[in-house]
PDB file of C-alpha atoms in Angstrom:
ATOM      1  CA  MET T  20       0.000   0.000   0.000  1.00 49.00           C
ATOM      2  CA  ALA T  21       1.389   3.396  -0.995  1.00 55.00           C
ATOM      3  CA  THR T  22       2.226   5.839   1.753  1.00 72.00           C
ATOM      4  CA  GLU T  23       2.994   9.524   1.856  1.00 89.00           C
ATOM      5  CA  ASN T  24       5.866   8.985   4.295  1.00 97.00           C
ATOM      6  CA  LYS T  25       8.852  10.248   2.307  1.00 98.00           C
ATOM      7  CA  ILE T  26      11.991   8.394   3.373  1.00 98.00           C
ATOM      8  CA  LEU T  27      15.607   9.468   2.915  1.00 98.00           C
ATOM      9  CA  ILE T  28      18.325   6.848   3.285  1.00 98.00           C
ATOM     10  CA  LEU T  29      21.864   7.952   4.091  1.00 98.00           C
ATOM     11  CA  GLY T  30      24.482   5.349   3.199  1.00 96.00           C
ATOM     12  CA  PRO T  31      22.169   3.771   0.571  1.00 97.00           C
ATOM     13  CA  THR T  32      24.854   1.662  -1.107  1.00 95.00           C
ATOM     14  CA  GLY T  33      26.196   0.038   2.059  1.00 93.00           C
ATOM     15  CA  SER T  34      25.618  -3.514   3.221  1.00 92.00           C
ATOM     16  CA  ILE T  35      22.337  -2.649   4.969  1.00 96.00           C
ATOM     17  CA  GLY T  36      21.422   0.620   3.251  1.00 97.00           C
ATOM     18  CA  ARG T  37      20.725  -1.122  -0.056  1.00 97.00           C
ATOM     19  CA  HIS T  38      18.166  -3.407   1.598  1.00 97.00           C
ATOM     20  CA  ILE T  39      16.424  -0.470   3.256  1.00 98.00           C
ATOM     21  CA  VAL T  40      16.153   1.284  -0.105  1.00 98.00           C
ATOM     22  CA  TRP T  41      14.652  -1.802  -1.738  1.00 98.00           C
ATOM     23  CA  ALA T  42      12.208  -2.350   1.130  1.00 98.00           C
ATOM     24  CA  SER T  43      11.130   1.285   1.077  1.00 98.00           C
ATOM     25  CA  VAL T  44      10.398   1.170  -2.646  1.00 98.00           C
ATOM     26  CA  LYS T  45       8.510  -2.117  -2.291  1.00 97.00           C
ATOM     27  CA  ALA T  46       6.407  -0.687   0.544  1.00 97.00           C
ATOM     28  CA  GLY T  47       5.362   2.217  -1.669  1.00 97.00           C
ATOM     29  CA  ASN T  48       7.220   4.955   0.167  1.00 98.00           C
ATOM     30  CA  PRO T  49       8.536   7.857  -1.891  1.00 98.00           C
ATOM     31  CA  THR T  50      12.215   6.950  -1.523  1.00 98.00           C
ATOM     32  CA  TYR T  51      15.194   9.277  -1.574  1.00 98.00           C
ATOM     33  CA  ALA T  52      18.879   8.316  -1.416  1.00 98.00           C
ATOM     34  CA  LEU T  53      21.767  10.630  -0.601  1.00 98.00           C
ATOM     35  CA  VAL T  54      24.709   9.567  -2.745  1.00 96.00           C
ATOM     36  CA  ARG T  55      28.277  10.829  -2.594  1.00 89.00           C
ATOM     37  CA  ASN T  56      30.054  11.550  -5.862  1.00 81.00           C
ATOM     38  CA  THR T  57      32.877   9.125  -5.077  1.00 74.00           C
ATOM     39  CA  PRO T  58      33.837   5.636  -6.326  1.00 68.00           C
ATOM     40  CA  GLY T  59      32.521   2.630  -4.438  1.00 61.00           C
ATOM     41  CA  ASN T  60      34.713   0.744  -1.980  1.00 63.00           C
ATOM     42  CA  VAL T  61      36.305  -2.196  -3.785  1.00 58.00           C
ATOM     43  CA  ASN T  62      38.465  -3.253  -0.838  1.00 62.00           C
ATOM     44  CA  LYS T  63      35.719  -4.637   1.366  1.00 61.00           C
ATOM     45  CA  PRO T  64      36.544  -7.516   3.720  1.00 60.00           C
ATOM     46  CA  THR T  65      35.911 -10.874   2.013  1.00 70.00           C
ATOM     47  CA  LEU T  66      32.894 -11.811   4.130  1.00 71.00           C
ATOM     48  CA  VAL T  67      31.251  -8.426   3.522  1.00 67.00           C
ATOM     49  CA  ALA T  68      31.831  -8.685  -0.230  1.00 71.00           C
ATOM     50  CA  ALA T  69      30.397 -12.212  -0.328  1.00 73.00           C
ATOM     51  CA  ALA T  70      27.229 -11.140   1.462  1.00 74.00           C
ATOM     52  CA  ASN T  71      26.804  -7.958  -0.623  1.00 78.00           C
ATOM     53  CA  PRO T  72      28.088  -8.552  -4.166  1.00 83.00           C
ATOM     54  CA  GLU T  73      26.533  -5.514  -5.865  1.00 89.00           C
ATOM     55  CA  THR T  74      28.857  -2.600  -6.636  1.00 90.00           C
ATOM     56  CA  LYS T  75      27.944   1.019  -5.938  1.00 92.00           C
ATOM     57  CA  GLU T  76      27.580   1.675  -9.657  1.00 93.00           C
ATOM     58  CA  GLU T  77      25.239  -1.290 -10.116  1.00 94.00           C
ATOM     59  CA  LEU T  78      23.141  -0.186  -7.166  1.00 96.00           C
ATOM     60  CA  ILE T  79      22.756   3.374  -8.406  1.00 96.00           C
ATOM     61  CA  ALA T  80      21.659   2.130 -11.836  1.00 96.00           C
ATOM     62  CA  ASN T  81      19.180  -0.179 -10.123  1.00 97.00           C
ATOM     63  CA  TYR T  82      17.836   2.642  -7.944  1.00 98.00           C
ATOM     64  CA  GLN T  83      17.289   4.828 -10.988  1.00 97.00           C
ATOM     65  CA  SER T  84      15.285   2.049 -12.654  1.00 98.00           C
ATOM     66  CA  LEU T  85      13.140   1.721  -9.509  1.00 98.00           C
ATOM     67  CA  GLY T  86      12.314   5.418  -9.365  1.00 98.00           C
ATOM     68  CA  VAL T  87      14.417   6.230  -6.316  1.00 98.00           C
ATOM     69  CA  ILE T  88      15.099   9.964  -6.115  1.00 98.00           C
ATOM     70  CA  LEU T  89      18.889  10.287  -6.039  1.00 98.00           C
ATOM     71  CA  LEU T  90      20.272  13.342  -4.280  1.00 97.00           C
ATOM     72  CA  GLU T  91      23.975  14.124  -4.560  1.00 94.00           C
ATOM     73  CA  GLY T  92      25.450  15.165  -1.257  1.00 93.00           C
ATOM     74  CA  ASP T  93      27.483  14.277   1.807  1.00 92.00           C
ATOM     75  CA  ILE T  94      26.798  14.315   5.536  1.00 94.00           C
ATOM     76  CA  ASN T  95      29.829  16.582   5.855  1.00 93.00           C
ATOM     77  CA  ASP T  96      28.220  19.153   3.544  1.00 95.00           C
ATOM     78  CA  HIS T  97      25.724  20.860   5.833  1.00 96.00           C
ATOM     79  CA  GLU T  98      23.958  22.879   3.143  1.00 96.00           C
ATOM     80  CA  THR T  99      23.220  19.947   0.811  1.00 95.00           C
ATOM     81  CA  LEU T 100      22.297  17.768   3.782  1.00 97.00           C
ATOM     82  CA  VAL T 101      19.717  20.235   5.080  1.00 98.00           C
ATOM     83  CA  LYS T 102      18.358  20.679   1.553  1.00 97.00           C
ATOM     84  CA  ALA T 103      17.913  16.909   1.212  1.00 98.00           C
ATOM     85  CA  ILE T 104      16.307  16.496   4.634  1.00 98.00           C
ATOM     86  CA  LYS T 105      13.777  19.255   3.972  1.00 98.00           C
ATOM     87  CA  GLN T 106      12.298  17.122   1.184  1.00 98.00           C
ATOM     88  CA  VAL T 107      11.359  14.153   3.374  1.00 98.00           C
ATOM     89  CA  ASP T 108       9.544  13.047   6.521  1.00 98.00           C
ATOM     90  CA  THR T 109      11.827  10.271   7.774  1.00 98.00           C
ATOM     91  CA  VAL T 110      15.618  10.035   7.749  1.00 98.00           C
ATOM     92  CA  ILE T 111      17.307   6.644   8.048  1.00 98.00           C
ATOM     93  CA  CYS T 112      21.064   6.586   8.500  1.00 98.00           C
ATOM     94  CA  ALA T 113      22.831   3.399   7.414  1.00 97.00           C
ATOM     95  CA  THR T 114      26.395   4.670   7.192  1.00 95.00           C
ATOM     96  CA  GLY T 115      29.285   2.498   8.365  1.00 91.00           C
ATOM     97  CA  ARG T 116      31.101   2.284  11.670  1.00 90.00           C
ATOM     98  CA  LEU T 117      33.702   4.904  10.705  1.00 90.00           C
ATOM     99  CA  LEU T 118      31.005   7.585  10.410  1.00 93.00           C
ATOM    100  CA  ILE T 119      29.087   6.945  13.628  1.00 95.00           C
ATOM    101  CA  GLU T 120      30.249  10.085  15.414  1.00 95.00           C
ATOM    102  CA  ASP T 121      29.581  12.170  12.289  1.00 96.00           C
ATOM    103  CA  GLN T 122      25.879  11.606  12.912  1.00 98.00           C
ATOM    104  CA  VAL T 123      25.946  14.675  15.166  1.00 98.00           C
ATOM    105  CA  LYS T 124      26.083  16.588  11.859  1.00 98.00           C
ATOM    106  CA  ILE T 125      22.921  14.830  10.715  1.00 98.00           C
ATOM    107  CA  ILE T 126      21.196  15.640  14.001  1.00 98.00           C
ATOM    108  CA  LYS T 127      22.174  19.291  13.578  1.00 98.00           C
ATOM    109  CA  ALA T 128      20.780  19.302  10.035  1.00 98.00           C
ATOM    110  CA  VAL T 129      17.561  17.593  11.173  1.00 98.00           C
ATOM    111  CA  LYS T 130      17.102  20.252  13.841  1.00 98.00           C
ATOM    112  CA  GLU T 131      17.691  23.054  11.334  1.00 98.00           C
ATOM    113  CA  ALA T 132      15.366  21.546   8.727  1.00 98.00           C
ATOM    114  CA  GLY T 133      12.622  21.314  11.344  1.00 97.00           C
ATOM    115  CA  ASN T 134      10.330  18.987   9.404  1.00 97.00           C
ATOM    116  CA  VAL T 135      11.546  15.460  10.217  1.00 98.00           C
ATOM    117  CA  LYS T 136       9.041  13.221  11.965  1.00 98.00           C
ATOM    118  CA  ARG T 137      11.509  10.403  12.677  1.00 98.00           C
ATOM    119  CA  PHE T 138      15.252   9.762  12.629  1.00 98.00           C
ATOM    120  CA  PHE T 139      16.819   6.297  12.627  1.00 98.00           C
ATOM    121  CA  PRO T 140      20.481   6.521  13.630  1.00 98.00           C
ATOM    122  CA  SER T 141      22.938   3.986  12.215  1.00 98.00           C
ATOM    123  CA  GLU T 142      22.686   1.074  14.650  1.00 95.00           C
ATOM    124  CA  PHE T 143      21.482  -2.170  13.034  1.00 96.00           C
ATOM    125  CA  GLY T 144      23.168  -4.462  15.525  1.00 96.00           C
ATOM    126  CA  LEU T 145      22.660  -5.328  19.166  1.00 96.00           C
ATOM    127  CA  ASP T 146      21.029  -2.955  21.632  1.00 98.00           C
ATOM    128  CA  VAL T 147      23.925  -0.625  22.450  1.00 97.00           C
ATOM    129  CA  ASP T 148      22.395   0.169  25.835  1.00 97.00           C
ATOM    130  CA  ARG T 149      22.468  -3.550  26.693  1.00 96.00           C
ATOM    131  CA  HIS T 150      25.826  -5.104  25.887  1.00 96.00           C
ATOM    132  CA  ASP T 151      28.918  -6.558  27.463  1.00 96.00           C
ATOM    133  CA  ALA T 152      31.176  -6.527  24.407  1.00 97.00           C
ATOM    134  CA  VAL T 153      34.949  -6.149  24.392  1.00 98.00           C
ATOM    135  CA  ASP T 154      37.400  -4.217  22.224  1.00 97.00           C
ATOM    136  CA  PRO T 155      37.569  -3.587  19.342  1.00 97.00           C
ATOM    137  CA  VAL T 156      33.756  -3.539  19.026  1.00 96.00           C
ATOM    138  CA  LYS T 157      33.026  -2.020  22.434  1.00 97.00           C
ATOM    139  CA  PRO T 158      34.123   1.510  21.409  1.00 96.00           C
ATOM    140  CA  VAL T 159      31.868   1.287  18.358  1.00 96.00           C
ATOM    141  CA  PHE T 160      28.849   0.331  20.475  1.00 97.00           C
ATOM    142  CA  ASP T 161      29.708   3.075  22.967  1.00 97.00           C
ATOM    143  CA  GLU T 162      29.819   5.620  20.130  1.00 97.00           C
ATOM    144  CA  LYS T 163      26.373   4.493  18.990  1.00 98.00           C
ATOM    145  CA  ALA T 164      25.058   4.847  22.552  1.00 98.00           C
ATOM    146  CA  SER T 165      26.486   8.375  22.744  1.00 98.00           C
ATOM    147  CA  ILE T 166      24.605   9.292  19.560  1.00 98.00           C
ATOM    148  CA  ARG T 167      21.405   8.079  21.230  1.00 98.00           C
ATOM    149  CA  ARG T 168      22.058  10.474  24.103  1.00 98.00           C
ATOM    150  CA  VAL T 169      22.571  13.398  21.698  1.00 98.00           C
ATOM    151  CA  ILE T 170      19.322  12.571  19.879  1.00 98.00           C
ATOM    152  CA  GLU T 171      17.403  12.445  23.139  1.00 98.00           C
ATOM    153  CA  ALA T 172      18.997  15.621  24.492  1.00 98.00           C
ATOM    154  CA  GLU T 173      18.143  17.499  21.294  1.00 98.00           C
ATOM    155  CA  GLY T 174      14.540  16.283  21.355  1.00 98.00           C
ATOM    156  CA  VAL T 175      14.767  14.691  17.895  1.00 98.00           C
ATOM    157  CA  PRO T 176      12.010  12.085  17.314  1.00 98.00           C
ATOM    158  CA  TYR T 177      13.645   8.694  16.793  1.00 98.00           C
ATOM    159  CA  THR T 178      13.444   4.958  16.390  1.00 98.00           C
ATOM    160  CA  TYR T 179      16.381   2.689  17.249  1.00 98.00           C
ATOM    161  CA  LEU T 180      16.633  -0.512  15.209  1.00 98.00           C
ATOM    162  CA  CYS T 181      18.237  -3.459  17.039  1.00 98.00           C
ATOM    163  CA  CYS T 182      18.560  -6.449  14.734  1.00 97.00           C
ATOM    164  CA  HIS T 183      21.558  -8.311  16.176  1.00 97.00           C
ATOM    165  CA  ALA T 184      23.308 -10.808  13.843  1.00 97.00           C
ATOM    166  CA  PHE T 185      23.098 -10.445  10.067  1.00 96.00           C
ATOM    167  CA  THR T 186      22.984 -13.854   8.400  1.00 95.00           C
ATOM    168  CA  GLY T 187      25.581 -12.643   5.890  1.00 92.00           C
ATOM    169  CA  PHE T 188      28.109 -12.066   8.667  1.00 89.00           C
ATOM    170  CA  PHE T 189      27.180 -14.692  11.269  1.00 94.00           C
ATOM    171  CA  LEU T 190      25.315 -17.500   9.536  1.00 95.00           C
ATOM    172  CA  ARG T 191      26.696 -17.941   6.022  1.00 94.00           C
ATOM    173  CA  ASN T 192      29.957 -19.252   7.536  1.00 94.00           C
ATOM    174  CA  LEU T 193      28.510 -20.515  10.843  1.00 97.00           C
ATOM    175  CA  ALA T 194      30.672 -17.888  12.580  1.00 95.00           C
ATOM    176  CA  GLN T 195      33.870 -19.538  11.381  1.00 94.00           C
ATOM    177  CA  VAL T 196      36.568 -16.901  10.922  1.00 88.00           C
ATOM    178  CA  ASN T 197      38.440 -16.642   7.588  1.00 85.00           C
ATOM    179  CA  THR T 198      35.828 -18.408   5.477  1.00 90.00           C
ATOM    180  CA  THR T 199      32.712 -17.352   3.582  1.00 89.00           C
ATOM    181  CA  ASP T 200      30.911 -20.707   3.467  1.00 92.00           C
ATOM    182  CA  PRO T 201      29.654 -23.160   6.098  1.00 96.00           C
ATOM    183  CA  PRO T 202      32.206 -25.812   7.140  1.00 97.00           C
ATOM    184  CA  ARG T 203      31.765 -29.435   6.030  1.00 97.00           C
ATOM    185  CA  ASP T 204      34.275 -31.152   8.281  1.00 97.00           C
ATOM    186  CA  LYS T 205      35.161 -29.136  11.387  1.00 97.00           C
ATOM    187  CA  ALA T 206      33.540 -26.304  13.336  1.00 98.00           C
ATOM    188  CA  VAL T 207      34.906 -24.006  16.018  1.00 97.00           C
ATOM    189  CA  ILE T 208      32.374 -22.992  18.685  1.00 98.00           C
ATOM    190  CA  LEU T 209      33.019 -20.156  21.101  1.00 98.00           C
ATOM    191  CA  GLY T 210      32.083 -21.047  24.682  1.00 98.00           C
ATOM    192  CA  ASP T 211      29.779 -24.011  25.243  1.00 98.00           C
ATOM    193  CA  GLY T 212      27.517 -23.216  22.285  1.00 98.00           C
ATOM    194  CA  ASN T 213      24.390 -22.948  24.425  1.00 98.00           C
ATOM    195  CA  VAL T 214      23.860 -19.174  24.449  1.00 98.00           C
ATOM    196  CA  LYS T 215      20.936 -17.835  22.405  1.00 98.00           C
ATOM    197  CA  GLY T 216      21.700 -15.550  19.480  1.00 98.00           C
ATOM    198  CA  ALA T 217      19.364 -13.649  17.137  1.00 98.00           C
ATOM    199  CA  TYR T 218      19.791 -14.031  13.368  1.00 98.00           C
ATOM    200  CA  VAL T 219      18.125 -12.109  10.550  1.00 98.00           C
ATOM    201  CA  THR T 220      18.777 -11.632   6.841  1.00 97.00           C
ATOM    202  CA  GLU T 221      19.823  -8.184   5.676  1.00 96.00           C
ATOM    203  CA  SER T 222      16.781  -8.156   3.415  1.00 96.00           C
ATOM    204  CA  ASP T 223      14.436  -8.775   6.331  1.00 98.00           C
ATOM    205  CA  VAL T 224      16.155  -6.014   8.320  1.00 98.00           C
ATOM    206  CA  GLY T 225      15.214  -3.669   5.494  1.00 98.00           C
ATOM    207  CA  VAL T 226      11.585  -4.812   5.603  1.00 98.00           C
ATOM    208  CA  PHE T 227      11.265  -4.477   9.385  1.00 98.00           C
ATOM    209  CA  THR T 228      13.010  -1.079   9.316  1.00 98.00           C
ATOM    210  CA  ILE T 229      10.520   0.326   6.836  1.00 98.00           C
ATOM    211  CA  ARG T 230       7.618  -1.272   8.702  1.00 98.00           C
ATOM    212  CA  ALA T 231       8.801   0.513  11.843  1.00 98.00           C
ATOM    213  CA  ALA T 232       9.292   3.755   9.907  1.00 98.00           C
ATOM    214  CA  ASN T 233       5.633   3.601   8.886  1.00 98.00           C
ATOM    215  CA  ASP T 234       4.454   2.656  12.396  1.00 98.00           C
ATOM    216  CA  PRO T 235       3.435   5.528  14.711  1.00 97.00           C
ATOM    217  CA  ASN T 236       3.788   3.171  17.692  1.00 98.00           C
ATOM    218  CA  ALA T 237       7.539   2.886  17.059  1.00 98.00           C
ATOM    219  CA  LEU T 238       8.078   6.593  17.706  1.00 98.00           C
ATOM    220  CA  ASN T 239      10.732   7.184  20.386  1.00 98.00           C
ATOM    221  CA  LYS T 240      11.205   3.458  20.933  1.00 98.00           C
ATOM    222  CA  ALA T 241      13.736   0.748  20.131  1.00 98.00           C
ATOM    223  CA  VAL T 242      12.555  -2.004  17.794  1.00 98.00           C
ATOM    224  CA  HIS T 243      14.130  -5.393  18.540  1.00 98.00           C
ATOM    225  CA  ILE T 244      14.320  -8.034  15.809  1.00 98.00           C
ATOM    226  CA  ARG T 245      14.572 -11.398  17.575  1.00 98.00           C
ATOM    227  CA  LEU T 246      12.575 -13.723  15.368  1.00 98.00           C
ATOM    228  CA  PRO T 247      11.301 -16.905  17.065  1.00 98.00           C
ATOM    229  CA  LYS T 248      12.641 -19.380  14.493  1.00 98.00           C
ATOM    230  CA  ASN T 249      15.955 -17.542  14.319  1.00 98.00           C
ATOM    231  CA  TYR T 250      16.575 -17.197  18.055  1.00 98.00           C
ATOM    232  CA  LEU T 251      19.078 -20.034  18.272  1.00 98.00           C
ATOM    233  CA  THR T 252      22.161 -21.230  20.103  1.00 98.00           C
ATOM    234  CA  GLN T 253      25.304 -21.965  18.115  1.00 98.00           C
ATOM    235  CA  ASN T 254      24.818 -25.662  18.823  1.00 98.00           C
ATOM    236  CA  GLU T 255      21.327 -25.438  17.299  1.00 98.00           C
ATOM    237  CA  VAL T 256      22.700 -23.653  14.241  1.00 98.00           C
ATOM    238  CA  ILE T 257      25.378 -26.312  13.757  1.00 98.00           C
ATOM    239  CA  SER T 258      22.737 -29.025  14.156  1.00 98.00           C
ATOM    240  CA  LEU T 259      20.610 -27.458  11.406  1.00 98.00           C
ATOM    241  CA  TRP T 260      23.579 -27.548   9.068  1.00 98.00           C
ATOM    242  CA  GLU T 261      24.560 -31.108   9.976  1.00 98.00           C
ATOM    243  CA  LYS T 262      21.066 -32.325   9.114  1.00 98.00           C
ATOM    244  CA  LYS T 263      21.286 -30.658   5.698  1.00 98.00           C
ATOM    245  CA  ILE T 264      24.610 -32.207   4.750  1.00 98.00           C
ATOM    246  CA  GLY T 265      23.962 -35.530   6.495  1.00 98.00           C
ATOM    247  CA  LYS T 266      27.191 -35.372   8.429  1.00 97.00           C
ATOM    248  CA  THR T 267      28.345 -34.689  11.985  1.00 98.00           C
ATOM    249  CA  LEU T 268      31.036 -32.034  12.200  1.00 98.00           C
ATOM    250  CA  GLU T 269      34.096 -32.379  14.387  1.00 98.00           C
ATOM    251  CA  LYS T 270      33.622 -29.646  16.995  1.00 98.00           C
ATOM    252  CA  THR T 271      36.209 -27.660  18.904  1.00 98.00           C
ATOM    253  CA  PHE T 272      34.937 -25.629  21.851  1.00 98.00           C
ATOM    254  CA  VAL T 273      37.043 -22.585  22.711  1.00 98.00           C
ATOM    255  CA  THR T 274      37.055 -21.115  26.215  1.00 98.00           C
ATOM    256  CA  GLU T 275      36.321 -17.437  26.752  1.00 98.00           C
ATOM    257  CA  GLU T 276      39.845 -16.945  28.060  1.00 98.00           C
ATOM    258  CA  GLN T 277      41.280 -18.238  24.793  1.00 98.00           C
ATOM    259  CA  VAL T 278      38.826 -16.207  22.691  1.00 98.00           C
ATOM    260  CA  LEU T 279      39.836 -13.000  24.465  1.00 98.00           C
ATOM    261  CA  LYS T 280      43.498 -13.874  23.907  1.00 98.00           C
ATOM    262  CA  ASP T 281      42.856 -14.507  20.209  1.00 97.00           C
ATOM    263  CA  ILE T 282      41.043 -11.170  19.872  1.00 98.00           C
ATOM    264  CA  LYS T 283      43.976  -9.285  21.378  1.00 97.00           C
ATOM    265  CA  GLU T 284      46.504 -11.054  19.181  1.00 97.00           C
ATOM    266  CA  SER T 285      44.555 -10.704  15.908  1.00 96.00           C
ATOM    267  CA  SER T 286      44.367  -7.847  13.429  1.00 94.00           C
ATOM    268  CA  PHE T 287      41.365  -6.348  11.625  1.00 91.00           C
ATOM    269  CA  PRO T 288      38.975  -7.697  10.400  1.00 89.00           C
ATOM    270  CA  HIS T 289      39.674 -11.009  12.209  1.00 92.00           C
ATOM    271  CA  ASN T 290      39.660  -9.414  15.680  1.00 96.00           C
ATOM    272  CA  TYR T 291      36.506  -7.405  14.956  1.00 94.00           C
ATOM    273  CA  LEU T 292      34.499 -10.405  13.744  1.00 92.00           C
ATOM    274  CA  LEU T 293      35.774 -12.530  16.620  1.00 95.00           C
ATOM    275  CA  ALA T 294      34.683  -9.856  19.116  1.00 97.00           C
ATOM    276  CA  LEU T 295      31.229  -9.768  17.517  1.00 96.00           C
ATOM    277  CA  TYR T 296      30.943 -13.549  17.758  1.00 96.00           C
ATOM    278  CA  HIS T 297      32.137 -13.387  21.379  1.00 98.00           C
ATOM    279  CA  SER T 298      29.473 -10.786  22.174  1.00 97.00           C
ATOM    280  CA  GLN T 299      26.648 -13.017  20.987  1.00 97.00           C
ATOM    281  CA  GLN T 300      27.908 -16.560  21.590  1.00 97.00           C
ATOM    282  CA  ILE T 301      29.558 -16.099  24.984  1.00 98.00           C
ATOM    283  CA  ARG T 302      28.333 -12.879  26.583  1.00 98.00           C
ATOM    284  CA  GLY T 303      24.745 -13.426  25.425  1.00 98.00           C
ATOM    285  CA  ASP T 304      24.133  -9.874  24.267  1.00 98.00           C
ATOM    286  CA  ALA T 305      20.961 -10.942  22.452  1.00 98.00           C
ATOM    287  CA  VAL T 306      19.436 -12.284  25.667  1.00 98.00           C
ATOM    288  CA  TYR T 307      17.439  -9.728  27.662  1.00 97.00           C
ATOM    289  CA  GLU T 308      13.923  -8.676  28.635  1.00 96.00           C
ATOM    290  CA  ILE T 309      12.392  -5.700  26.866  1.00 94.00           C
ATOM    291  CA  ASP T 310      10.574  -2.801  28.492  1.00 96.00           C
ATOM    292  CA  PRO T 311       7.188  -2.216  26.799  1.00 95.00           C
ATOM    293  CA  ALA T 312       7.420   1.460  27.731  1.00 96.00           C
ATOM    294  CA  LYS T 313      10.397   1.990  25.451  1.00 96.00           C
ATOM    295  CA  ASP T 314      10.834  -1.218  23.425  1.00 98.00           C
ATOM    296  CA  ILE T 315       8.990  -3.105  20.693  1.00 98.00           C
ATOM    297  CA  GLU T 316       9.568  -6.765  19.835  1.00 98.00           C
ATOM    298  CA  ALA T 317       9.261  -6.809  16.044  1.00 98.00           C
ATOM    299  CA  SER T 318       7.896 -10.344  15.770  1.00 97.00           C
ATOM    300  CA  GLU T 319       5.048  -9.444  18.118  1.00 97.00           C
ATOM    301  CA  ALA T 320       4.315  -5.991  16.693  1.00 98.00           C
ATOM    302  CA  TYR T 321       4.452  -7.117  13.053  1.00 98.00           C
ATOM    303  CA  PRO T 322       3.391 -10.798  13.073  1.00 98.00           C
ATOM    304  CA  ASP T 323       2.197 -10.567   9.469  1.00 97.00           C
ATOM    305  CA  VAL T 324       5.693  -9.871   8.137  1.00 98.00           C
ATOM    306  CA  PRO T 325       7.178 -13.073   6.662  1.00 97.00           C
ATOM    307  CA  TYR T 326      10.870 -13.686   7.214  1.00 98.00           C
ATOM    308  CA  THR T 327      13.600 -16.053   6.087  1.00 98.00           C
ATOM    309  CA  THR T 328      14.365 -18.627   8.752  1.00 98.00           C
ATOM    310  CA  ALA T 329      17.920 -19.706   9.541  1.00 98.00           C
ATOM    311  CA  ASP T 330      17.014 -23.150   8.249  1.00 98.00           C
ATOM    312  CA  GLU T 331      15.814 -21.735   4.932  1.00 98.00           C
ATOM    313  CA  TYR T 332      18.827 -19.449   4.619  1.00 97.00           C
ATOM    314  CA  LEU T 333      21.298 -22.324   4.904  1.00 98.00           C
ATOM    315  CA  ASN T 334      19.655 -24.222   2.017  1.00 97.00           C
ATOM    316  CA  GLN T 335      21.604 -22.149  -0.520  1.00 95.00           C
ATOM    317  CA  PHE T 336      24.894 -23.626   0.675  1.00 95.00           C
ATOM    318  CA  VAL T 337      23.980 -27.316   0.537  1.00 96.00           C
TER     319      VAL T 337
END
């Protein structure tokens, strides 16, 4: 159903931004994308590239064919940013981790424009107010939390989107570092493998984000995507895969002490991915109770939205 909610996506060619653009168009929202006049990043980490094969140039051509309104600009160019924001109702930021702190510039532009009904800061991970992560991801989560505090202090209407583990980063390789496909012989499991994690495809994140953007009840709340069939322990994930390939994997369980040592001794992106896996598989950062006064559980608020289950997702690798 068409809607008059005009949505602007910042970071529209990133690993999650592209899915938000597609979901917005499909939902019938007038969709705008702020695009920088710079070449796309061709040096993406292998896992990121595998999960998001489209180039920036291919995406822009696709957006044009879909009727997306492309606006040239940059979050560091205040004048063009304000001009873009004045044309829409909702602003969704999906820029990468290196631009988190730059969102104060977006908040300033939103305040100056004075017309925005909702701002989604770039989160799209765990709930940054509920985590026990370690370096090098902890500073990133802390930066995201600080942006929340600026939004709230400035009185900007918001929605925070907490989706936890993208299947393209956590499930396509069963959280095995240095590979882009599920293992067929051996699997490394952090901790005892019995801690619940929340998985969701990037495409479904886009759908739930736009659903929340069009939902008045999500105003000034955090939307949590923990889908029942995808709320699984690592042992359950491995079991799903073993059933598909008809084989039992040789499992190595790694203690938290060893994981922390490996994180400290590794370089990027190995240490970053390992810290993310540690956050979910050992610290249990997807396990918590929500507060109805400030939180929404997506599966309960939008039960009619279909989603790809972890079991279905893994079929492509058999």
